[in-house]
């Protein structure tokens, strides 16, 4: 399964999670946790698309970091 990159908006400094603009971002894959087992990554669903998120979203929402390249 190869992740796909979403068509970025006008700038890759726009957070695709919260919509903040002009902030540094990093590529991530969104993780949807299971309500029955929120800490079990095996029960989670990992989105196949790569988004760019700001530091606040990375600190507060489940995700997998994507290494550049």
PDB file of C-alpha atoms in Angstrom:
ATOM      1  CA  UNK A   1       0.000   0.000   0.000  1.00  0.00           C
ATOM      2  CA  UNK A   2       1.626   3.237  -1.143  1.00  0.00           C
ATOM      3  CA  UNK A   3       0.422   6.495   0.408  1.00  0.00           C
ATOM      4  CA  UNK A   4      -0.831   9.148  -1.963  1.00  0.00           C
ATOM      5  CA  UNK A   5      -0.166  12.843  -1.593  1.00  0.00           C
ATOM      6  CA  UNK A   6      -3.184  15.117  -1.540  1.00  0.00           C
ATOM      7  CA  UNK A   7      -3.156  17.989  -3.949  1.00  0.00           C
ATOM      8  CA  UNK A   8      -1.835  20.745  -1.692  1.00  0.00           C
ATOM      9  CA  UNK A   9      -3.730  23.985  -1.436  1.00  0.00           C
ATOM     10  CA  UNK A  10      -2.024  27.245  -2.349  1.00  0.00           C
ATOM     11  CA  UNK A  11       0.886  26.580   0.000  1.00  0.00           C
ATOM     12  CA  UNK A  12       2.387  23.667   1.866  1.00  0.00           C
ATOM     13  CA  UNK A  13       2.491  25.920   4.938  1.00  0.00           C
ATOM     14  CA  UNK A  14      -1.283  25.607   5.279  1.00  0.00           C
ATOM     15  CA  UNK A  15      -2.185  22.925   7.823  1.00  0.00           C
ATOM     16  CA  UNK A  16      -4.531  20.436   6.170  1.00  0.00           C
ATOM     17  CA  UNK A  17      -5.972  19.441   9.544  1.00  0.00           C
ATOM     18  CA  UNK A  18      -6.881  22.733  11.266  1.00  0.00           C
ATOM     19  CA  UNK A  19      -6.454  25.172   8.369  1.00  0.00           C
ATOM     20  CA  UNK A  20      -3.866  27.399  10.061  1.00  0.00           C
ATOM     21  CA  UNK A  21      -1.805  29.323   7.536  1.00  0.00           C
ATOM     22  CA  UNK A  22       1.793  30.498   7.409  1.00  0.00           C
ATOM     23  CA  UNK A  23       3.118  27.898   9.853  1.00  0.00           C
ATOM     24  CA  UNK A  24       5.790  25.255   9.349  1.00  0.00           C
ATOM     25  CA  UNK A  25       4.207  21.899   8.566  1.00  0.00           C
ATOM     26  CA  UNK A  26       5.281  18.288   8.369  1.00  0.00           C
ATOM     27  CA  UNK A  27       3.938  15.356   6.366  1.00  0.00           C
ATOM     28  CA  UNK A  28       1.791  12.844   8.251  1.00  0.00           C
ATOM     29  CA  UNK A  29      -0.726  10.087   7.707  1.00  0.00           C
ATOM     30  CA  UNK A  30      -3.947  10.494   9.664  1.00  0.00           C
ATOM     31  CA  UNK A  31      -4.775   7.676  12.115  1.00  0.00           C
ATOM     32  CA  UNK A  32      -8.357   6.833  13.058  1.00  0.00           C
ATOM     33  CA  UNK A  33      -8.329   5.128  16.472  1.00  0.00           C
ATOM     34  CA  UNK A  34     -10.842   2.485  17.456  1.00  0.00           C
ATOM     35  CA  UNK A  35     -13.197   3.729  20.212  1.00  0.00           C
ATOM     36  CA  UNK A  36     -12.946   0.303  21.860  1.00  0.00           C
ATOM     37  CA  UNK A  37      -9.123   0.329  21.862  1.00  0.00           C
ATOM     38  CA  UNK A  38      -7.844   3.894  21.381  1.00  0.00           C
ATOM     39  CA  UNK A  39      -4.227   3.013  22.226  1.00  0.00           C
ATOM     40  CA  UNK A  40      -4.094  -0.125  20.029  1.00  0.00           C
ATOM     41  CA  UNK A  41      -2.477   0.821  16.700  1.00  0.00           C
ATOM     42  CA  UNK A  42      -3.366  -2.600  15.263  1.00  0.00           C
ATOM     43  CA  UNK A  43      -7.069  -1.750  15.728  1.00  0.00           C
ATOM     44  CA  UNK A  44      -6.620   1.697  14.150  1.00  0.00           C
ATOM     45  CA  UNK A  45      -7.239   2.661  10.540  1.00  0.00           C
ATOM     46  CA  UNK A  46      -4.378   4.503   8.847  1.00  0.00           C
ATOM     47  CA  UNK A  47      -5.350   6.874   6.048  1.00  0.00           C
ATOM     48  CA  UNK A  48      -3.500   6.179   2.809  1.00  0.00           C
ATOM     49  CA  UNK A  49      -3.139   9.884   1.965  1.00  0.00           C
ATOM     50  CA  UNK A  50      -0.315  12.130   3.119  1.00  0.00           C
ATOM     51  CA  UNK A  51      -1.311  15.488   4.582  1.00  0.00           C
ATOM     52  CA  UNK A  52       0.764  18.342   5.993  1.00  0.00           C
ATOM     53  CA  UNK A  53       0.014  19.363   9.586  1.00  0.00           C
ATOM     54  CA  UNK A  54       1.234  22.157  11.858  1.00  0.00           C
ATOM     55  CA  UNK A  55       3.064  21.410  15.122  1.00  0.00           C
ATOM     56  CA  UNK A  56      -0.078  21.928  17.245  1.00  0.00           C
ATOM     57  CA  UNK A  57      -2.011  19.287  15.287  1.00  0.00           C
ATOM     58  CA  UNK A  58       0.949  16.889  15.346  1.00  0.00           C
ATOM     59  CA  UNK A  59       1.089  17.285  19.139  1.00  0.00           C
ATOM     60  CA  UNK A  60      -2.634  16.714  19.683  1.00  0.00           C
ATOM     61  CA  UNK A  61      -4.009  14.293  17.078  1.00  0.00           C
ATOM     62  CA  UNK A  62      -3.153  10.676  16.257  1.00  0.00           C
ATOM     63  CA  UNK A  63      -0.952  10.319  13.183  1.00  0.00           C
ATOM     64  CA  UNK A  64       2.064   8.596  11.706  1.00  0.00           C
ATOM     65  CA  UNK A  65       5.007  10.760  10.716  1.00  0.00           C
ATOM     66  CA  UNK A  66       6.076  10.429   7.076  1.00  0.00           C
ATOM     67  CA  UNK A  67       9.780  10.528   6.336  1.00  0.00           C
ATOM     68  CA  UNK A  68      10.681  12.747   3.372  1.00  0.00           C
ATOM     69  CA  UNK A  69      11.923  11.000   0.272  1.00  0.00           C
TER      70      UNK A  69
END
